[in-house]
Amino acid sequence: MAHPTYVWLDGQLVPWEQATVHVSTLGWSTMSAVFEGIKAYWNPEQAELYGWQFREHYARFAASMRFMRMTPAFSPEDLVQASLDLLRANECRQDTYVRPLAFFRDATWFGALEDSPTSIVITTAPFTSVLGSGRTIRACVSSWARLGDNQMAPRIKCISNYHNSRLALVEARQHGYDQPILLNSAGKVTEGPASCVFIVRNGVAITPSITSGILESITRTTILRLCREVLGIPTQEREIDRTELYLADEIFFCGTGAEVLPVGEIDGYIVGDGRIGPVTAAIERLFHDLVRGRDSRYPEWRLPVYRRAERPLSSVPA
Ligand code: PMP
């Protein structure tokens, strides 16, 4: 498999082949590991790569590490700069994932991990965007319940939480669907395995509240702001019943990986006419223009990798 030239490991750009850990650190260290999924979008007209919402992602990464009682040696600002350096070093000139991971370096069993130093590694990998594809997907309600806040706290991005996500995704795929939607233990809608969910009813974009058992999604917050500040679409953050999925005019997943992903069918119910609906289409178009820097609003969300990389981070508009 093709791999990038460098990874960033604990403050150094390290050649891919040399970025290794000992086999004895596998296992326990991954149980408490936390990560981020971040994207950088290529703009061919400007020949520029835009890091999308790096500050927001590294703030959440810091929150995940805090929750795990990790003691990282690097600040969110350090890691934003590290990501810009890594993208440049790897000469990324296409849509690219940036994947930071933090783990206890000396973990030998699941207890007493707070004593271990924290390692941080950042890797890059190309991805293919679904934005503008016009594709809709088939979704189902999962038979697996979403983790609760008092169990494994889906609010943060711990690797172990994705065991729950994986069970739901594998089941959905086995049954011929693209993506599952998980309910919480009270039977209310939460999110997808790696994305948040919006429904549209009577022109209102509705998404489960942040206390329903979901990740504190950056894309969810962004879309709520875009609806309110730019598109004039009314929004609600509230509990969503399962039956509302079946009666919704539109449904879409959103997230760094999912981008804006319209649902055409859920549990055999066709959503609208099965194609992307007008509210989803408006959100998707604006989101696509913003991430690629074709729409210059919200410049604080985009870090140009090549144009500004030489400047100290403090000179980049906040
Ligand atoms: N929920 C889960 C479980 C996720 O893994 C993701 C992807 N990070 C999301 C929601 C969407 O979050 P974000 O918009 O911050 O990518």
Short mmCIF file of C-alpha atoms and ligand atoms in Angstrom, two decimals:
data_model
loop_
_atom_site.label_atom_id
_atom_site.label_comp_id
_atom_site.label_asym_id
_atom_site.label_seq_id
_atom_site.Cartn_x
_atom_site.Cartn_y
_atom_site.Cartn_z
CA MET A 1 0.00 0.00 0.00
CA ALA A 2 1.25 3.49 -0.81
CA HIS A 3 2.25 5.40 2.30
CA PRO A 4 3.33 8.96 3.05
CA THR A 5 7.02 9.80 3.31
CA TYR A 6 6.83 11.02 6.92
CA VAL A 7 4.77 10.66 10.07
CA TRP A 8 4.92 13.13 12.93
CA LEU A 9 5.87 11.37 16.16
CA ASP A 10 6.33 13.15 19.48
CA GLY A 11 7.73 16.32 17.97
CA GLN A 12 9.72 14.90 15.04
CA LEU A 13 9.05 14.29 11.36
CA VAL A 14 10.08 10.64 11.17
CA PRO A 15 10.47 8.62 7.92
CA TRP A 16 7.53 6.20 7.64
CA GLU A 17 9.70 3.06 7.95
CA GLN A 18 11.31 4.28 11.17
CA ALA A 19 8.07 5.23 12.99
CA THR A 20 7.66 2.00 14.94
CA VAL A 21 6.60 0.94 18.44
CA HIS A 22 7.50 -2.28 20.17
CA VAL A 23 5.00 -5.19 19.90
CA SER A 24 4.72 -5.28 23.69
CA THR A 25 2.94 -1.89 23.63
CA LEU A 26 0.16 -3.22 21.40
CA GLY A 27 -3.06 -4.16 23.13
CA TRP A 28 -3.43 -2.26 26.39
CA SER A 29 -2.14 0.99 24.95
CA THR A 30 -4.83 1.01 22.26
CA MET A 31 -7.69 0.48 24.73
CA SER A 32 -7.33 4.01 26.09
CA ALA A 33 -5.98 5.61 22.91
CA VAL A 34 -7.82 8.66 21.60
CA PHE A 35 -7.74 10.02 18.08
CA GLU A 36 -9.04 12.59 15.63
CA GLY A 37 -10.19 12.45 12.03
CA ILE A 38 -9.31 15.72 10.29
CA LYS A 39 -9.41 16.71 6.64
CA ALA A 40 -7.54 19.02 4.32
CA TYR A 41 -9.21 19.89 1.01
CA TRP A 42 -7.37 20.62 -2.22
CA ASN A 43 -8.44 23.64 -4.25
CA PRO A 44 -7.15 23.09 -7.82
CA GLU A 45 -7.91 26.64 -9.04
CA GLN A 46 -5.84 28.17 -6.25
CA ALA A 47 -3.33 25.28 -6.12
CA GLU A 48 -3.81 25.38 -2.35
CA LEU A 49 -4.54 22.78 0.31
CA TYR A 50 -6.86 24.01 3.07
CA GLY A 51 -6.64 22.46 6.52
CA TRP A 52 -10.28 22.37 7.62
CA GLN A 53 -11.06 23.36 11.23
CA PHE A 54 -7.71 22.18 12.59
CA ARG A 55 -8.06 24.30 15.75
CA GLU A 56 -11.49 22.83 16.53
CA HIS A 57 -10.22 19.28 16.03
CA TYR A 58 -7.13 19.77 18.20
CA ALA A 59 -9.26 21.37 20.93
CA ARG A 60 -11.40 18.21 20.94
CA PHE A 61 -8.25 16.05 20.85
CA ALA A 62 -7.06 17.89 23.97
CA ALA A 63 -10.45 17.25 25.62
CA SER A 64 -10.24 13.55 24.75
CA MET A 65 -6.73 13.33 26.25
CA ARG A 66 -7.85 15.20 29.37
CA PHE A 67 -10.75 12.81 29.86
CA MET A 68 -8.29 9.87 29.58
CA ARG A 69 -6.03 11.58 32.16
CA MET A 70 -3.20 11.80 29.64
CA THR A 71 -0.42 14.34 30.07
CA PRO A 72 0.58 15.37 26.53
CA ALA A 73 3.77 17.31 25.97
CA PHE A 74 2.20 19.26 23.09
CA SER A 75 -0.49 21.97 23.07
CA PRO A 76 -3.31 22.13 20.50
CA GLU A 77 -1.41 25.00 18.81
CA ASP A 78 1.74 22.82 18.58
CA LEU A 79 -0.30 20.06 16.95
CA VAL A 80 -1.94 22.42 14.43
CA GLN A 81 1.54 23.52 13.38
CA ALA A 82 2.75 19.91 13.35
CA SER A 83 -0.08 18.98 10.99
CA LEU A 84 0.76 21.84 8.62
CA ASP A 85 4.44 20.80 8.68
CA LEU A 86 3.55 17.17 8.01
CA LEU A 87 1.24 17.97 5.08
CA ARG A 88 4.01 20.06 3.54
CA ALA A 89 6.69 17.45 4.19
CA ASN A 90 4.52 14.80 2.53
CA GLU A 91 3.81 17.21 -0.36
CA CYS A 92 0.08 16.51 -0.11
CA ARG A 93 -1.61 18.10 -3.11
CA GLN A 94 -4.96 16.29 -3.02
CA ASP A 95 -7.79 15.79 -0.53
CA THR A 96 -6.02 14.39 2.54
CA TYR A 97 -6.95 12.90 5.90
CA VAL A 98 -4.89 13.94 8.92
CA ARG A 99 -5.07 11.34 11.70
CA PRO A 100 -3.65 12.14 15.13
CA LEU A 101 -3.56 9.40 17.78
CA ALA A 102 -2.53 9.67 21.43
CA PHE A 103 -1.69 6.65 23.56
CA PHE A 104 0.01 5.70 26.83
CA ARG A 105 3.51 4.75 25.75
CA ASP A 106 4.33 2.43 28.64
CA ALA A 107 0.94 0.75 29.12
CA THR A 108 1.42 -2.84 30.28
CA TRP A 109 -2.07 -3.43 31.64
CA PHE A 110 -5.30 -1.44 31.82
CA GLY A 111 -4.75 0.01 35.29
CA ALA A 112 -2.23 2.62 36.44
CA LEU A 113 -1.99 4.11 32.96
CA GLU A 114 -1.81 7.65 34.33
CA ASP A 115 1.84 6.99 35.21
CA SER A 116 2.79 6.43 31.59
CA PRO A 117 3.98 9.19 29.28
CA THR A 118 1.68 10.04 26.37
CA SER A 119 2.85 9.57 22.81
CA ILE A 120 1.25 11.41 19.91
CA VAL A 121 1.52 10.30 16.31
CA ILE A 122 0.04 12.06 13.26
CA THR A 123 -0.32 10.40 9.87
CA THR A 124 -1.71 11.53 6.52
CA ALA A 125 -3.63 9.58 3.86
CA PRO A 126 -5.47 10.58 0.67
CA PHE A 127 -9.28 10.31 0.56
CA THR A 128 -12.00 10.68 -2.06
CA SER A 129 -14.68 13.24 -1.22
CA VAL A 130 -18.36 12.39 -1.73
CA LEU A 131 -19.32 16.07 -1.86
CA GLY A 132 -21.19 16.92 -5.04
CA SER A 133 -21.64 13.25 -6.01
CA GLY A 134 -25.45 13.46 -5.70
CA ARG A 135 -25.44 9.96 -4.25
CA THR A 136 -27.87 8.87 -1.53
CA ILE A 137 -27.40 5.89 0.76
CA ARG A 138 -29.56 3.20 2.39
CA ALA A 139 -29.70 3.31 6.17
CA CYS A 140 -31.26 1.22 8.93
CA VAL A 141 -31.91 1.53 12.64
CA SER A 142 -29.38 -0.68 14.40
CA SER A 143 -30.32 -3.44 16.81
CA TRP A 144 -27.26 -2.35 18.85
CA ALA A 145 -27.82 0.47 21.37
CA ARG A 146 -25.40 3.43 21.43
CA LEU A 147 -23.00 3.67 24.36
CA GLY A 148 -24.19 5.87 27.23
CA ASP A 149 -22.30 8.79 28.79
CA ASN A 150 -22.04 6.89 32.07
CA GLN A 151 -20.69 3.79 30.32
CA MET A 152 -18.06 4.71 27.77
CA ALA A 153 -18.78 8.39 27.02
CA PRO A 154 -19.30 8.74 23.26
CA ARG A 155 -18.66 12.48 23.75
CA ILE A 156 -14.92 11.90 23.18
CA LYS A 157 -13.03 10.00 20.49
CA CYS A 158 -11.65 6.98 22.31
CA ILE A 159 -10.70 4.04 20.07
CA SER A 160 -12.60 1.63 22.34
CA ASN A 161 -15.90 3.43 21.64
CA TYR A 162 -15.62 2.27 18.04
CA HIS A 163 -16.21 -1.32 19.06
CA ASN A 164 -19.86 -0.25 19.54
CA SER A 165 -19.77 1.57 16.17
CA ARG A 166 -18.25 -1.41 14.45
CA LEU A 167 -20.86 -3.86 15.72
CA ALA A 168 -23.59 -1.63 14.27
CA LEU A 169 -21.79 -1.03 10.96
CA VAL A 170 -20.97 -4.68 10.37
CA GLU A 171 -24.57 -5.68 11.14
CA ALA A 172 -25.93 -3.03 8.76
CA ARG A 173 -23.59 -4.14 5.95
CA GLN A 174 -24.53 -7.82 6.55
CA HIS A 175 -28.16 -6.83 6.04
CA GLY A 176 -27.44 -4.93 2.83
CA TYR A 177 -27.49 -1.35 4.18
CA ASP A 178 -24.78 1.30 3.85
CA GLN A 179 -25.01 2.86 7.32
CA PRO A 180 -26.81 2.24 10.64
CA ILE A 181 -28.37 4.80 12.97
CA LEU A 182 -28.03 3.88 16.65
CA LEU A 183 -30.64 4.57 19.32
CA ASN A 184 -29.67 5.20 22.94
CA SER A 185 -30.90 3.10 25.85
CA ALA A 186 -34.05 5.29 26.02
CA GLY A 187 -34.81 4.43 22.39
CA LYS A 188 -34.02 7.93 21.07
CA VAL A 189 -31.94 8.62 17.95
CA THR A 190 -28.24 9.28 18.59
CA GLU A 191 -25.86 9.10 15.61
CA GLY A 192 -24.22 6.88 13.01
CA PRO A 193 -21.12 4.77 13.72
CA ALA A 194 -18.84 7.66 12.74
CA SER A 195 -21.16 10.56 11.91
CA CYS A 196 -24.00 12.67 13.30
CA VAL A 197 -27.57 12.67 12.00
CA PHE A 198 -29.95 15.43 10.93
CA ILE A 199 -33.56 15.05 9.87
CA VAL A 200 -35.61 17.71 8.11
CA ARG A 201 -39.30 18.03 8.96
CA ASN A 202 -41.41 20.88 7.57
CA GLY A 203 -38.30 22.86 6.66
CA VAL A 204 -36.69 22.57 10.12
CA ALA A 205 -33.26 20.90 10.42
CA ILE A 206 -33.39 18.79 13.59
CA THR A 207 -30.49 16.97 15.25
CA PRO A 208 -30.19 15.11 18.57
CA SER A 209 -28.98 17.25 21.48
CA ILE A 210 -25.39 17.04 22.67
CA THR A 211 -26.54 15.13 25.78
CA SER A 212 -28.26 12.33 23.84
CA GLY A 213 -25.12 10.16 23.70
CA ILE A 214 -23.20 11.48 20.71
CA LEU A 215 -19.72 12.68 19.88
CA GLU A 216 -19.32 16.45 20.20
CA SER A 217 -19.18 16.66 16.43
CA ILE A 218 -17.49 19.63 14.81
CA THR A 219 -19.43 19.23 11.55
CA ARG A 220 -22.75 19.12 13.45
CA THR A 221 -21.91 22.43 15.16
CA THR A 222 -20.75 23.89 11.85
CA ILE A 223 -23.95 22.91 10.04
CA LEU A 224 -26.12 24.32 12.84
CA ARG A 225 -24.22 27.62 12.50
CA LEU A 226 -24.48 27.66 8.70
CA CYS A 227 -28.23 27.02 8.88
CA ARG A 228 -28.70 29.87 11.36
CA GLU A 229 -26.15 32.39 10.07
CA VAL A 230 -26.17 31.90 6.28
CA LEU A 231 -28.98 29.72 4.99
CA GLY A 232 -31.89 30.93 7.13
CA ILE A 233 -32.93 27.35 7.86
CA PRO A 234 -34.57 26.97 11.29
CA THR A 235 -32.86 24.40 13.54
CA GLN A 236 -33.71 22.36 16.61
CA GLU A 237 -31.48 20.35 18.93
CA ARG A 238 -33.77 17.93 20.70
CA GLU A 239 -34.67 14.28 21.25
CA ILE A 240 -35.65 12.50 18.03
CA ASP A 241 -37.94 9.48 18.08
CA ARG A 242 -37.33 6.48 15.84
CA THR A 243 -40.64 7.02 14.02
CA GLU A 244 -39.57 10.54 13.07
CA LEU A 245 -36.87 8.94 10.92
CA TYR A 246 -39.59 7.14 8.99
CA LEU A 247 -41.69 10.32 8.59
CA ALA A 248 -38.84 12.75 7.84
CA ASP A 249 -38.79 14.76 4.59
CA GLU A 250 -34.99 14.51 4.47
CA ILE A 251 -32.27 12.74 6.45
CA PHE A 252 -28.52 13.17 6.20
CA PHE A 253 -25.41 12.04 8.03
CA CYS A 254 -22.63 14.55 8.63
CA GLY A 255 -19.08 14.40 9.89
CA THR A 256 -15.49 14.80 8.87
CA GLY A 257 -15.48 11.41 7.14
CA ALA A 258 -19.14 11.38 6.07
CA GLU A 259 -19.06 15.04 4.95
CA VAL A 260 -22.75 15.66 4.09
CA LEU A 261 -24.23 12.28 3.18
CA PRO A 262 -27.92 12.17 2.18
CA VAL A 263 -30.08 9.16 3.07
CA GLY A 264 -32.49 8.00 0.35
CA GLU A 265 -34.06 5.12 2.23
CA ILE A 266 -34.35 4.00 5.83
CA ASP A 267 -35.59 0.56 6.88
CA GLY A 268 -37.38 0.32 3.54
CA TYR A 269 -39.08 3.74 3.82
CA ILE A 270 -38.12 6.01 0.91
CA VAL A 271 -37.04 9.41 2.25
CA GLY A 272 -38.74 12.15 0.18
CA ASP A 273 -38.39 10.96 -3.41
CA GLY A 274 -35.24 9.02 -2.59
CA ARG A 275 -32.95 11.75 -3.91
CA ILE A 276 -31.10 14.52 -2.11
CA GLY A 277 -33.69 16.97 -0.71
CA PRO A 278 -33.59 20.78 -1.07
CA VAL A 279 -32.43 21.56 2.49
CA THR A 280 -29.71 18.90 2.41
CA ALA A 281 -28.63 20.08 -1.06
CA ALA A 282 -28.28 23.70 0.12
CA ILE A 283 -26.23 22.65 3.16
CA GLU A 284 -24.07 20.30 1.10
CA ARG A 285 -23.32 22.95 -1.55
CA LEU A 286 -22.33 25.60 0.99
CA PHE A 287 -20.24 23.13 3.01
CA HIS A 288 -18.43 22.00 -0.14
CA ASP A 289 -17.66 25.58 -1.22
CA LEU A 290 -16.37 26.45 2.26
CA VAL A 291 -14.09 23.46 2.77
CA ARG A 292 -12.38 24.05 -0.59
CA GLY A 293 -12.10 27.78 -0.08
CA ARG A 294 -14.31 28.57 -3.09
CA ASP A 295 -16.48 30.52 -0.67
CA SER A 296 -14.22 32.85 1.29
CA ARG A 297 -16.53 33.27 4.30
CA TYR A 298 -15.41 31.85 7.66
CA PRO A 299 -11.66 32.13 6.87
CA GLU A 300 -10.91 31.11 10.46
CA TRP A 301 -11.96 27.56 9.56
CA ARG A 302 -9.36 27.15 6.76
CA LEU A 303 -5.59 27.04 7.17
CA PRO A 304 -3.79 27.34 3.84
CA VAL A 305 -1.03 24.74 4.01
CA TYR A 306 1.29 26.15 1.36
CA ARG A 307 0.61 29.90 1.29
CA ARG A 308 1.01 30.56 5.00
CA ALA A 309 3.01 27.62 6.26
CA GLU A 310 6.22 29.63 6.65
CA ARG A 311 4.60 32.18 8.91
CA PRO A 312 4.42 31.60 12.64
CA LEU A 313 1.00 30.34 13.65
CA SER A 314 0.19 33.47 15.61
CA SER A 315 -0.01 35.46 12.35
CA VAL A 316 -2.74 33.21 10.95
CA PRO A 317 -6.13 34.86 11.49
CA ALA A 318 -7.93 33.34 14.50
N1 PMP B 1 -19.96 10.67 15.68
C1 PMP B 1 -18.95 9.79 15.67
C2 PMP B 1 -19.06 8.56 16.50
C3 PMP B 1 -17.80 10.03 14.89
O1 PMP B 1 -16.79 9.16 14.88
C4 PMP B 1 -17.74 11.20 14.11
C5 PMP B 1 -16.53 11.46 13.25
N2 PMP B 1 -15.53 12.14 13.94
C6 PMP B 1 -18.81 12.10 14.16
C7 PMP B 1 -19.91 11.80 14.96
C8 PMP B 1 -18.74 13.40 13.43
O2 PMP B 1 -17.84 14.24 14.12
P1 PMP B 1 -17.03 15.37 13.36
O3 PMP B 1 -18.05 16.20 12.69
O4 PMP B 1 -16.33 16.11 14.43
O5 PMP B 1 -16.12 14.67 12.42
#
